[in-house]
CSV table of C-alpha atoms in Angstrom, one decimal:
chain,number,residue,atom,x,y,z
A,1,MET,CA,-11.8,-10.6,-10.8
A,2,SER,CA,-14.3,-9.7,-13.5
A,3,GLU,CA,-13.4,-9.9,-17.2
A,4,PRO,CA,-13.9,-6.9,-19.4
A,5,ARG,CA,-17.6,-6.3,-19.9
A,6,PRO,CA,-19.0,-6.0,-23.4
A,7,SER,CA,-19.7,-2.4,-22.6
A,8,ASP,CA,-16.0,-1.9,-22.0
A,9,ARG,CA,-15.1,-2.8,-25.6
A,10,HIS,CA,-15.9,0.5,-27.3
A,11,ASP,CA,-13.9,2.9,-29.4
A,12,ALA,CA,-12.0,5.9,-28.1
A,13,SER,CA,-14.7,8.5,-29.0
A,14,GLU,CA,-17.4,6.5,-27.1
A,15,SER,CA,-15.0,6.2,-24.1
A,16,ASP,CA,-14.5,9.9,-24.1
A,17,ASP,CA,-18.2,10.6,-24.2
A,18,THR,CA,-18.9,8.1,-21.5
A,19,PHE,CA,-16.2,9.5,-19.3
A,20,ALA,CA,-17.5,13.0,-19.8
A,21,GLU,CA,-21.0,11.9,-18.8
A,22,ILE,CA,-19.6,10.3,-15.6
A,23,VAL,CA,-17.7,13.4,-14.6
A,24,ASP,CA,-20.7,15.6,-15.3
A,25,GLU,CA,-23.0,13.3,-13.2
A,26,ALA,CA,-20.4,13.0,-10.4
A,27,THR,CA,-19.9,16.7,-10.1
A,28,GLN,CA,-23.6,17.3,-9.8
A,29,ARG,CA,-24.1,14.7,-7.2
A,30,ASP,CA,9.8,-5.9,-0.4
A,31,PRO,CA,11.4,-8.6,-4.2
A,32,ASP,CA,10.0,-10.7,-1.4
A,33,LEU,CA,8.4,-13.7,-3.1
A,34,ALA,CA,8.8,-16.1,-0.1
A,35,VAL,CA,5.5,-17.5,1.1
A,36,ILE,CA,5.1,-19.7,4.2
A,37,GLU,CA,3.0,-22.7,3.2
A,38,ALA,CA,-0.3,-23.5,4.9
A,39,GLY,CA,1.3,-26.7,6.2
A,40,SER,CA,3.5,-24.7,8.6
A,41,ARG,CA,3.1,-25.3,12.3
A,42,THR,CA,-0.6,-24.8,13.2
A,43,LEU,CA,-1.4,-22.2,15.9
A,44,ARG,CA,-4.4,-22.4,18.2
A,45,THR,CA,-7.3,-21.4,16.0
A,46,ALA,CA,-9.4,-18.3,16.4
A,47,SER,CA,-13.1,-18.1,16.4
A,48,GLY,CA,-13.2,-17.8,12.6
A,49,PRO,CA,-11.9,-15.7,9.8
A,50,VAL,CA,-13.0,-12.1,9.5
A,51,PRO,CA,-15.1,-11.7,6.3
A,52,GLY,CA,-14.0,-9.5,3.4
A,53,ASP,CA,-10.4,-10.7,3.0
A,54,GLU,CA,-8.9,-9.2,-0.1
A,55,VAL,CA,-5.6,-11.0,0.0
A,56,PRO,CA,-5.6,-14.0,-2.4
A,57,ALA,CA,-4.4,-17.5,-1.5
A,58,ARG,CA,-2.3,-19.7,-3.7
A,59,PRO,CA,-4.1,-20.8,-6.9
A,60,ALA,CA,-6.3,-23.9,-6.2
A,61,ASP,CA,-5.4,-25.4,-9.6
A,62,PRO,CA,-2.0,-27.1,-9.3
A,63,GLU,CA,-1.0,-26.3,-12.9
A,64,VAL,CA,-1.8,-22.6,-12.4
A,65,ASP,CA,0.1,-22.6,-9.1
A,66,LYS,CA,3.1,-24.2,-10.8
A,67,ALA,CA,3.0,-21.6,-13.6
A,68,LEU,CA,2.7,-18.7,-11.2
A,69,ARG,CA,5.6,-20.1,-9.2
A,70,ALA,CA,7.7,-20.2,-12.4
A,71,VAL,CA,6.9,-16.5,-13.0
A,72,GLU,CA,7.8,-15.6,-9.4
A,73,GLN,CA,11.1,-17.5,-9.8
A,74,GLU,CA,12.0,-15.7,-13.0
A,75,LEU,CA,11.2,-12.3,-11.4
A,76,ALA,CA,13.2,-13.2,-8.3
A,77,GLY,CA,16.2,-13.8,-10.5
A,78,ARG,CA,16.3,-10.0,-11.3
A,79,TRP,CA,17.5,-7.2,-9.1
A,80,GLY,CA,15.4,-6.9,-6.0
A,81,GLU,CA,13.6,-3.8,-4.8
A,82,THR,CA,16.5,-2.9,-2.5
A,83,LYS,CA,19.0,-2.9,-5.3
A,84,LEU,CA,18.6,0.2,-7.4
A,85,GLU,CA,20.3,2.1,-10.2
A,86,PRO,CA,18.5,5.5,-10.1
A,87,SER,CA,17.2,5.9,-13.6
A,88,VAL,CA,14.0,5.7,-15.6
A,89,ALA,CA,15.9,4.8,-18.8
A,90,ARG,CA,15.1,1.1,-18.7
A,91,ILE,CA,11.4,1.4,-17.9
A,92,ALA,CA,11.1,4.2,-20.5
A,93,ALA,CA,12.7,1.8,-23.1
A,94,LEU,CA,10.2,-0.9,-22.1
A,95,MET,CA,7.3,1.5,-22.5
A,96,ASP,CA,8.6,2.5,-25.9
A,97,VAL,CA,8.7,-1.0,-27.3
A,98,LEU,CA,5.3,-1.8,-25.7
A,99,GLY,CA,3.7,1.2,-27.5
A,100,GLU,CA,3.5,3.5,-24.5
A,101,PRO,CA,0.6,1.8,-22.7
A,102,GLN,CA,0.8,4.2,-19.7
A,103,ARG,CA,-0.5,6.9,-22.0
A,104,ALA,CA,-3.8,5.1,-22.6
A,105,TYR,CA,-5.5,6.3,-19.5
A,106,PRO,CA,-5.3,9.2,-16.9
A,107,SER,CA,-3.4,8.5,-13.7
A,108,ILE,CA,-3.3,9.5,-10.1
A,109,HIS,CA,0.3,9.2,-8.8
A,110,ILE,CA,0.9,8.7,-5.1
A,111,THR,CA,4.2,9.3,-3.2
A,112,GLY,CA,5.1,9.9,0.4
A,113,THR,CA,6.7,7.9,3.2
A,114,ASN,CA,3.7,6.4,5.1
A,115,GLY,CA,0.1,5.7,4.1
A,116,LYS,CA,0.5,5.3,0.4
A,117,THR,CA,-1.2,1.9,0.0
A,118,SER,CA,-4.1,2.7,2.3
A,119,THR,CA,-4.7,6.0,0.4
A,120,ALA,CA,-4.5,4.2,-2.9
A,121,ARG,CA,-7.1,1.7,-1.8
A,122,MET,CA,-9.4,4.5,-0.7
A,123,ILE,CA,-9.0,6.4,-4.0
A,124,GLU,CA,-9.7,3.2,-5.9
A,125,ALA,CA,-12.9,2.6,-3.9
A,126,LEU,CA,-14.1,6.1,-4.5
A,127,LEU,CA,-13.5,6.0,-8.2
A,128,GLY,CA,-15.1,2.6,-8.5
A,129,ALA,CA,-18.2,3.9,-6.7
A,130,PHE,CA,-18.6,6.4,-9.5
A,131,ASP,CA,-18.6,3.6,-12.0
A,132,LEU,CA,-15.1,4.2,-13.3
A,133,ARG,CA,-13.0,1.1,-14.1
A,134,THR,CA,-9.8,1.3,-12.1
A,135,GLY,CA,-6.4,-0.2,-12.1
A,136,ARG,CA,-4.3,0.0,-8.9
A,137,TYR,CA,-0.6,-0.6,-8.6
A,138,THR,CA,0.8,-0.8,-5.1
A,139,SER,CA,3.8,-2.4,-3.3
A,140,PRO,CA,5.0,-4.4,-1.5
A,141,HIS,CA,2.5,-7.2,-1.3
A,142,VAL,CA,1.3,-8.7,1.9
A,143,GLN,CA,1.0,-12.4,0.8
A,144,SER,CA,0.6,-12.8,-2.9
A,145,ILE,CA,2.5,-11.0,-5.7
A,146,THR,CA,-0.8,-10.7,-7.6
A,147,GLU,CA,-2.0,-8.2,-5.0
A,148,ARG,CA,0.3,-5.6,-6.5
A,149,ILE,CA,-1.8,-5.2,-9.7
A,150,SER,CA,-5.6,-4.7,-9.1
A,151,LEU,CA,-8.3,-4.4,-11.7
A,152,ASP,CA,-11.9,-3.3,-10.8
A,153,GLY,CA,-10.9,-3.3,-7.1
A,154,SER,CA,-9.7,-6.9,-7.0
A,155,PRO,CA,-6.2,-8.4,-7.3
A,156,MET,CA,-5.4,-9.6,-10.8
A,157,ASP,CA,-6.3,-13.3,-11.0
A,158,PRO,CA,-3.3,-15.7,-11.3
A,159,GLU,CA,-4.1,-16.7,-14.9
A,160,ARG,CA,-4.2,-13.2,-16.1
A,161,PHE,CA,-1.1,-12.3,-14.2
A,162,ILE,CA,0.8,-15.2,-15.8
A,163,GLU,CA,-0.6,-14.2,-19.2
A,164,THR,CA,0.5,-10.6,-18.8
A,165,TYR,CA,4.0,-11.6,-17.9
A,166,GLN,CA,4.3,-13.9,-20.9
A,167,ASP,CA,2.9,-11.2,-23.2
A,168,ILE,CA,5.6,-8.7,-22.2
A,169,LYS,CA,8.5,-11.1,-21.6
A,170,PRO,CA,9.9,-10.9,-25.2
A,171,TYR,CA,9.9,-7.1,-25.0
A,172,VAL,CA,11.5,-7.3,-21.5
A,173,GLU,CA,14.3,-9.5,-22.9
A,174,MET,CA,14.7,-7.1,-25.9
A,175,VAL,CA,15.3,-4.2,-23.5
A,176,ASP,CA,17.6,-6.3,-21.3
A,177,ALA,CA,19.8,-6.9,-24.3
A,178,GLN,CA,20.1,-3.1,-25.0
A,179,GLN,CA,20.7,-1.7,-21.6
A,180,PRO,CA,23.8,-1.8,-19.3
A,181,TYR,CA,21.6,-3.4,-16.6
A,182,ARG,CA,18.7,-5.8,-16.9
A,183,LEU,CA,15.3,-4.5,-15.9
A,184,SER,CA,14.7,-5.1,-12.2
A,185,PHE,CA,12.0,-7.0,-10.4
A,186,PHE,CA,10.0,-3.8,-9.8
A,187,GLU,CA,10.5,-2.4,-13.3
A,188,VAL,CA,9.1,-5.6,-14.9
A,189,LEU,CA,6.1,-5.6,-12.5
A,190,THR,CA,5.6,-1.9,-13.3
A,191,GLY,CA,5.6,-2.7,-17.0
A,192,MET,CA,3.1,-5.5,-16.4
A,193,ALA,CA,0.8,-3.2,-14.5
A,194,TYR,CA,0.8,-0.5,-17.2
A,195,ALA,CA,0.3,-3.1,-20.0
A,196,ALA,CA,-2.6,-4.8,-18.0
A,197,PHE,CA,-4.3,-1.4,-17.4
A,198,ALA,CA,-4.2,-0.6,-21.1
A,199,ASP,CA,-5.4,-4.0,-22.1
A,200,ALA,CA,-8.4,-4.0,-19.6
A,201,PRO,CA,-8.9,-1.1,-20.5
A,202,VAL,CA,-9.2,1.0,-17.3
A,203,ASP,CA,-10.7,4.5,-17.1
A,204,VAL,CA,-8.1,5.6,-14.5
A,205,ALA,CA,-4.9,4.2,-12.9
A,206,VAL,CA,-4.0,4.7,-9.3
A,207,VAL,CA,-0.3,4.2,-9.0
A,208,GLU,CA,1.9,4.1,-5.9
A,209,VAL,CA,5.6,4.8,-6.2
A,210,GLY,CA,8.0,2.1,-5.1
A,211,MET,CA,10.6,4.5,-3.7
A,212,GLY,CA,11.2,8.2,-4.0
A,213,GLY,CA,9.6,9.7,-7.1
A,214,SER,CA,11.8,11.3,-9.7
A,215,TRP,CA,13.7,8.2,-10.7
A,216,ASP,CA,11.1,5.6,-9.5
A,217,ALA,CA,10.1,3.2,-12.2
A,218,THR,CA,6.4,4.3,-12.0
A,219,ASN,CA,7.4,7.8,-13.0
A,220,VAL,CA,6.9,7.4,-16.7
A,221,ILE,CA,3.2,8.4,-16.3
A,222,ASP,CA,1.9,12.0,-16.3
A,223,GLY,CA,-0.4,11.9,-13.4
A,224,SER,CA,-3.1,14.6,-13.6
A,225,VAL,CA,-3.3,14.4,-9.8
A,226,ALA,CA,-0.2,13.9,-7.7
A,227,VAL,CA,-0.7,12.9,-4.1
A,228,VAL,CA,1.9,13.3,-1.4
A,229,THR,CA,1.2,11.5,1.8
A,230,PRO,CA,3.2,12.4,5.0
A,231,ILE,CA,7.0,12.5,4.5
A,232,SER,CA,9.3,11.2,7.2
A,233,LEU,CA,12.8,9.6,7.4
A,234,ASP,CA,13.0,6.3,5.6
A,235,HIS,CA,15.4,4.9,2.9
A,236,THR,CA,17.8,7.6,4.0
A,237,ASP,CA,20.7,5.9,2.3
A,238,ARG,CA,19.0,6.5,-1.1
A,239,LEU,CA,16.6,9.4,-0.7
A,240,GLY,CA,18.4,11.8,1.7
A,241,THR,CA,18.8,12.3,5.5
A,242,THR,CA,16.3,15.2,6.0
A,243,PRO,CA,12.6,15.5,5.1
A,244,ALA,CA,13.6,18.3,2.7
A,245,GLU,CA,16.0,16.1,0.8
A,246,ILE,CA,13.5,13.2,0.7
A,247,ALA,CA,10.8,15.7,-0.5
A,248,GLY,CA,13.1,16.7,-3.3
A,249,GLU,CA,13.2,13.2,-4.7
A,250,LYS,CA,9.4,12.7,-4.2
A,251,ALA,CA,8.5,16.0,-5.8
A,252,GLY,CA,9.5,14.4,-9.1
A,253,VAL,CA,5.9,13.0,-9.5
A,254,ILE,CA,4.5,16.5,-9.8
A,255,LYS,CA,4.0,17.1,-13.5
A,256,GLN,CA,3.3,20.2,-15.6
A,257,GLY,CA,-0.1,21.6,-14.8
A,258,ALA,CA,-1.1,18.8,-12.4
A,259,THR,CA,-3.1,19.2,-9.2
A,260,VAL,CA,-1.1,18.3,-6.1
A,261,ILE,CA,-2.9,17.0,-3.0
A,262,LEU,CA,-0.5,17.6,-0.1
A,263,ALA,CA,-1.0,15.9,3.2
A,264,GLN,CA,0.3,17.5,6.4
A,265,GLN,CA,4.1,17.7,6.1
A,266,PRO,CA,7.2,18.9,8.0
A,267,VAL,CA,7.7,22.5,7.2
A,268,ASP,CA,10.9,22.0,5.2
A,269,ALA,CA,9.3,19.2,3.1
A,270,ALA,CA,6.2,21.3,2.4
A,271,GLN,CA,8.4,24.2,1.2
A,272,VAL,CA,10.2,21.9,-1.3
A,273,MET,CA,6.9,20.6,-2.6
A,274,LEU,CA,5.4,24.1,-3.0
A,275,LYS,CA,8.5,25.3,-4.8
A,276,LYS,CA,8.3,22.4,-7.3
A,277,ALA,CA,4.6,23.1,-7.9
A,278,VAL,CA,5.3,26.7,-8.7
A,279,GLU,CA,8.1,25.6,-11.2
A,280,VAL,CA,5.7,23.4,-13.2
A,281,ASP,CA,2.6,25.6,-12.8
A,282,ALA,CA,0.8,22.9,-10.7
A,283,THR,CA,-2.2,23.7,-8.4
A,284,VAL,CA,-1.8,22.8,-4.8
A,285,ALA,CA,-4.4,21.8,-2.2
A,286,ARG,CA,-3.0,21.5,1.3
A,287,GLU,CA,-4.4,19.5,4.2
A,288,GLY,CA,-5.5,21.8,7.0
A,289,MET,CA,-6.0,24.7,4.5
A,290,GLU,CA,-8.0,23.6,1.4
A,291,PHE,CA,-9.2,20.3,2.8
A,292,GLY,CA,-9.0,18.3,6.0
A,293,ILE,CA,-10.8,16.6,8.9
A,294,VAL,CA,-13.7,18.5,10.5
A,295,SER,CA,-14.6,15.9,13.1
A,296,ARG,CA,-13.7,12.3,14.0
A,297,GLU,CA,-15.3,9.9,16.5
A,298,ILE,CA,-14.4,6.4,17.4
A,299,ALA,CA,-17.0,3.9,16.2
A,300,VAL,CA,-17.5,0.1,16.5
A,301,GLY,CA,-15.2,-1.4,13.8
A,302,GLY,CA,-13.6,1.9,12.8
A,303,GLN,CA,-14.4,5.6,13.0
A,304,LEU,CA,-17.0,8.1,12.0
A,305,LEU,CA,-15.8,11.2,10.1
A,306,THR,CA,-16.8,14.5,8.7
A,307,LEU,CA,-14.4,15.6,6.0
A,308,ARG,CA,-14.0,18.9,4.3
A,309,GLY,CA,-13.1,18.4,0.7
A,310,LEU,CA,-12.4,20.8,-2.1
A,311,GLY,CA,-16.1,21.1,-2.8
A,312,GLY,CA,-17.6,21.2,0.6
A,313,GLU,CA,-18.2,19.0,3.7
A,314,TYR,CA,-19.0,15.3,3.6
A,315,GLU,CA,-20.8,14.1,6.8
A,316,GLU,CA,-21.3,10.8,8.5
A,317,ILE,CA,-18.6,8.9,6.7
A,318,PHE,CA,-17.9,5.5,8.3
A,319,LEU,CA,-14.4,4.3,7.7
A,320,PRO,CA,-13.8,0.7,8.8
A,321,LEU,CA,-10.1,1.4,9.6
A,322,TYR,CA,-8.5,2.3,12.9
A,323,GLY,CA,-6.3,5.3,13.8
A,324,ALA,CA,-6.2,9.0,13.2
A,325,HIS,CA,-3.6,8.5,10.4
A,326,GLN,CA,-6.3,6.6,8.4
A,327,ALA,CA,-8.7,9.5,8.8
A,328,HIS,CA,-6.0,11.8,7.4
A,329,ASN,CA,-5.5,9.3,4.6
A,330,ALA,CA,-9.3,9.5,3.9
A,331,ALA,CA,-9.2,13.3,3.7
A,332,VAL,CA,-6.3,13.1,1.2
A,333,ALA,CA,-8.0,10.4,-0.9
A,334,LEU,CA,-11.3,12.3,-1.1
A,335,SER,CA,-9.6,15.5,-2.2
A,336,ALA,CA,-7.6,13.5,-4.8
A,337,VAL,CA,-10.8,12.1,-6.3
A,338,GLU,CA,-12.4,15.6,-6.2
A,339,ALA,CA,-9.4,17.0,-8.0
A,340,PHE,CA,-9.6,14.2,-10.6
A,341,PHE,CA,-13.2,15.2,-11.4
A,342,GLY,CA,-12.2,18.9,-11.5
A,343,ILE,CA,-13.9,19.8,-8.3
A,344,GLY,CA,-12.5,23.1,-6.9
A,345,ALA,CA,-11.0,24.2,-10.2
A,346,GLU,CA,-13.2,23.5,-13.2
A,347,GLN,CA,-16.3,22.5,-11.4
A,348,SER,CA,-18.2,23.9,-8.4
A,349,GLY,CA,-20.2,21.8,-6.0
A,350,SER,CA,-19.4,18.5,-4.4
A,351,LEU,CA,-19.6,14.8,-5.1
A,352,ASP,CA,-22.6,12.7,-4.2
A,353,GLN,CA,-22.6,12.3,-0.4
A,354,GLU,CA,-24.2,8.8,-0.4
A,355,THR,CA,-21.8,7.5,-3.0
A,356,ILE,CA,-18.9,8.8,-1.0
A,357,ARG,CA,-20.2,7.1,2.2
A,358,ARG,CA,-20.8,3.8,0.4
A,359,ALA,CA,-17.3,3.9,-1.0
A,360,PHE,CA,-15.5,4.6,2.3
A,361,ALA,CA,-17.5,2.0,4.1
A,362,SER,CA,-16.2,-0.6,1.6
A,363,VAL,CA,-12.5,0.1,2.2
A,364,ARG,CA,-10.2,-2.6,3.5
A,365,SER,CA,-6.4,-2.3,4.0
A,366,PRO,CA,-4.9,-5.7,4.9
A,367,GLY,CA,-2.0,-5.6,7.3
A,368,ARG,CA,-2.9,-2.1,8.6
A,369,LEU,CA,-4.2,-2.4,12.2
A,370,GLU,CA,-6.0,-5.5,11.0
A,371,VAL,CA,-7.6,-7.9,13.5
A,372,VAL,CA,-7.0,-11.5,12.4
A,373,ARG,CA,-8.2,-13.5,15.4
A,374,SER,CA,-9.7,-13.2,18.9
A,375,SER,CA,-9.2,-14.7,22.3
A,376,PRO,CA,-6.7,-13.2,22.6
A,377,THR,CA,-7.0,-10.5,20.0
A,378,VAL,CA,-4.2,-10.5,17.4
A,379,VAL,CA,-3.6,-7.4,15.4
A,380,LEU,CA,-1.3,-7.0,12.4
A,381,ASP,CA,0.3,-3.8,11.3
A,382,ALA,CA,3.0,-3.2,8.7
A,383,ALA,CA,4.7,-0.3,10.4
A,384,HIS,CA,8.4,-0.4,9.5
A,385,ASN,CA,9.8,3.0,10.4
A,386,PRO,CA,9.5,5.3,13.5
A,387,ALA,CA,6.8,7.6,12.1
A,388,GLY,CA,4.7,4.6,11.0
A,389,ALA,CA,5.2,2.9,14.4
A,390,ARG,CA,4.1,6.1,16.3
A,391,ALA,CA,0.9,6.3,14.2
A,392,THR,CA,0.3,2.6,14.8
A,393,ALA,CA,0.9,2.9,18.6
A,394,ASP,CA,-1.5,5.9,18.8
A,395,GLY,CA,-4.2,4.1,16.7
A,396,LEU,CA,-3.9,0.9,18.7
A,397,SER,CA,-4.2,2.7,22.1
A,398,GLU,CA,-7.2,4.7,20.9
A,399,ALA,CA,-9.2,1.9,19.4
A,400,PHE,CA,-8.4,-1.1,21.7
A,401,GLY,CA,-8.6,-1.2,25.4
A,402,PHE,CA,-5.9,-3.8,26.0
A,403,SER,CA,-4.9,-4.3,29.6
A,404,ARG,CA,-1.7,-5.9,28.4
A,405,LEU,CA,-0.2,-5.8,25.0
A,406,ILE,CA,2.5,-8.2,23.7
A,407,GLY,CA,4.6,-7.2,20.7
A,408,VAL,CA,5.9,-9.6,18.0
A,409,VAL,CA,8.5,-7.6,16.0
A,410,GLY,CA,10.5,-8.7,13.0
A,411,THR,CA,12.2,-6.0,10.8
A,412,SER,CA,14.2,-5.7,7.7
A,413,ASP,CA,17.9,-5.0,8.3
A,414,ASP,CA,18.0,-1.6,6.6
A,415,LYS,CA,15.6,0.1,8.9
A,416,ASP,CA,15.8,2.5,11.9
A,417,VAL,CA,15.0,-0.4,14.3
A,418,ARG,CA,15.8,1.6,17.4
A,419,GLY,CA,13.4,4.3,16.5
A,420,LEU,CA,10.7,1.8,15.7
A,421,LEU,CA,11.2,0.0,19.0
A,422,GLU,CA,11.2,3.2,21.0
A,423,ALA,CA,7.9,4.2,19.5
A,424,PHE,CA,6.4,0.9,20.7
A,425,GLU,CA,8.1,0.8,24.1
A,426,PRO,CA,5.3,2.7,26.0
A,427,ILE,CA,2.5,0.3,24.8
A,428,PHE,CA,4.3,-3.1,24.9
A,429,ALA,CA,4.3,-4.9,28.2
A,430,GLU,CA,6.7,-7.4,26.6
A,431,VAL,CA,8.1,-8.0,23.2
A,432,VAL,CA,9.0,-11.2,21.3
A,433,ILE,CA,11.7,-10.6,18.8
A,434,THR,CA,11.7,-12.7,15.7
A,435,GLN,CA,12.6,-12.6,12.0
A,436,ASN,CA,10.8,-13.4,8.7
A,437,SER,CA,11.9,-15.9,6.1
A,438,THR,CA,13.5,-13.5,3.6
A,439,GLY,CA,17.2,-12.6,3.1
A,440,ARG,CA,16.3,-9.0,4.0
A,441,ALA,CA,15.2,-9.9,7.5
A,442,MET,CA,17.3,-8.5,10.4
A,443,ASP,CA,18.8,-11.3,12.4
A,444,ALA,CA,16.7,-12.0,15.5
A,445,ASP,CA,19.7,-11.9,17.9
A,446,ALA,CA,20.9,-8.6,16.5
A,447,LEU,CA,17.4,-7.1,16.8
A,448,ALA,CA,17.1,-8.5,20.3
A,449,ALA,CA,20.3,-6.7,21.4
A,450,VAL,CA,18.7,-3.4,20.4
A,451,ALA,CA,15.4,-4.4,22.0
A,452,VAL,CA,17.1,-5.1,25.3
A,453,GLU,CA,18.6,-1.6,25.3
A,454,VAL,CA,15.2,-0.1,24.7
A,455,PHE,CA,12.9,-2.4,26.9
A,456,GLY,CA,15.3,-4.0,29.4
A,457,GLY,CA,16.2,-7.7,29.4
A,458,ASP,CA,13.2,-8.8,31.5
A,459,ARG,CA,10.7,-7.6,28.8
A,460,VAL,CA,12.4,-9.2,25.8
A,461,GLN,CA,12.0,-12.8,24.5
A,462,VAL,CA,13.7,-14.1,21.4
A,463,GLU,CA,12.1,-16.7,19.1
A,464,PRO,CA,13.8,-16.7,15.7
A,465,ARG,CA,11.0,-18.8,14.1
A,466,LEU,CA,7.9,-16.7,13.5
A,467,ASP,CA,5.5,-19.5,14.3
A,468,ASP,CA,7.3,-19.9,17.7
A,469,ALA,CA,7.1,-16.2,18.3
A,470,LEU,CA,3.4,-16.1,17.7
A,471,GLU,CA,2.8,-19.0,20.0
A,472,ALA,CA,5.0,-17.4,22.7
A,473,ALA,CA,3.2,-14.0,22.4
A,474,ILE,CA,-0.3,-15.6,22.6
A,475,THR,CA,0.8,-17.6,25.7
A,476,LEU,CA,2.1,-14.4,27.3
A,477,ALA,CA,-1.1,-12.5,26.5
A,478,GLU,CA,-3.1,-15.3,28.2
A,479,GLU,CA,-1.2,-15.2,31.4
A,480,GLU,CA,-2.3,-14.0,34.8
A,481,ASN,CA,-6.0,-14.3,34.1
A,482,GLU,CA,-5.9,-11.4,31.6
A,483,TYR,CA,-7.3,-13.5,28.8
A,484,ALA,CA,-10.1,-11.1,27.9
A,485,GLY,CA,-8.1,-7.9,28.1
A,486,ALA,CA,-4.7,-8.8,26.6
A,487,GLY,CA,-3.7,-8.6,23.0
A,488,VAL,CA,-0.9,-9.2,20.5
A,489,LEU,CA,0.5,-6.8,17.9
A,490,VAL,CA,2.6,-8.3,15.0
A,491,THR,CA,4.6,-5.6,13.3
A,492,GLY,CA,8.0,-4.4,11.9
A,493,SER,CA,7.7,-5.3,8.3
A,494,VAL,CA,5.1,-6.0,5.6
A,495,ILE,CA,6.8,-9.3,5.1
A,496,THR,CA,6.6,-10.3,8.7
A,497,VAL,CA,2.9,-9.3,8.7
A,498,GLY,CA,2.2,-11.3,5.6
A,499,GLU,CA,3.8,-14.5,6.9
A,500,ALA,CA,2.0,-14.1,10.2
A,501,ARG,CA,-1.2,-13.7,8.3
A,502,LEU,CA,-0.7,-17.1,6.6
A,503,LEU,CA,0.3,-18.8,9.8
A,504,LEU,CA,-2.9,-17.5,11.5
A,505,GLY,CA,-5.1,-18.9,8.8
A,506,ARG,CA,-5.8,-15.7,6.8
A,507,HIS,CA,-5.3,-17.1,3.3
């Protein structure tokens, strides 16, 4: 990650002038800290790593690694991301004693059920292509906790992550002492992100909610652009049991006078969002109405798109990600960036086409239909609810011509596992049930009992250890002379995907 450039160290008036020039130019043209070590059982190697990996390994310096582990351990001692006390009081108190760092830059705030992280990465790439310095905050991480806070398009380096934690730690302890409950794991990380963005300094922050919206820890920012990716049923015990109830919580990110970029939604969820927008005098741009996908073609390594944004059409966009859902995410991301620059409201015209093409071509989204080895092909995808699983199944069927597909599935214990397994049943010849190393993992035998009901006993194999499950799936994929046409999909949880990624040598 690059350090602040000398040109970044200017006063506020210079920053405002520079930002105005950029806008003018542009418009004219899961508390899951467990990590499987590299010394775990070695699987048969692939032909080599895919270039462009954006997920950092453990620090090479033993002292830095030790210090990072100490920070991880301290954070792990706090409430995890699944234990919540719905309130922004604690994070607001932390922001107050830190001097309101989240007010030092404009923000784009992203909520929804699926697609948030991929959309955030696309927005980050687009803004960076227009020479804006970005900060991105997403969750959960695939392998390293440092992935959650990105500066200039790269995960925060371990030394800076440690330094940021140490800088805010006294203030965190001060707030802990004043509140009925200590700040949670996610709240401390959110405070770290907002402080790091102010310190950098960034020109714009791209912030993904952790859960919900109105009482999420990230919701102490006033995002000038609010993005709502598709809403479906997830975290129903906390957010509601219908899309409309869930939308009611997520609508909390829509602030007074903001622009709302609304992906395609269930009708009842869309109605809730539109009502909230009217209440706070926000402007709404809807996918399928004000923006959307004009055309989409499968291409080698991804897809070729023509998108209609708020300012016109953008042709011949290569997106190196698979699946129709990623094309929809791209349309949402493009419109969010246009809205940030004032396109469609304050400004006419469109953004520079070549810059848009270059930005989208650079996008990576680890753990989202990501190919990590060949012979046989192994694909990782972090789908963890039925809607995400259906999108993954469709994308996989469209982009890969597998003659036989073996699933490796390990889920968290608070998910709709039956719905997820039913979404994958039509595309899996067989499924290997496993579990990841965290306390949130669903017991492999319990998950297998559901899988047998969905797939039948003859299509289900149980391997509680993830390394054994991967080995078994690869062996199944290579059977019956189907070596060249068979594949493996590892899915069910971001944590399972991250641990599989390490076991397969992606570190």
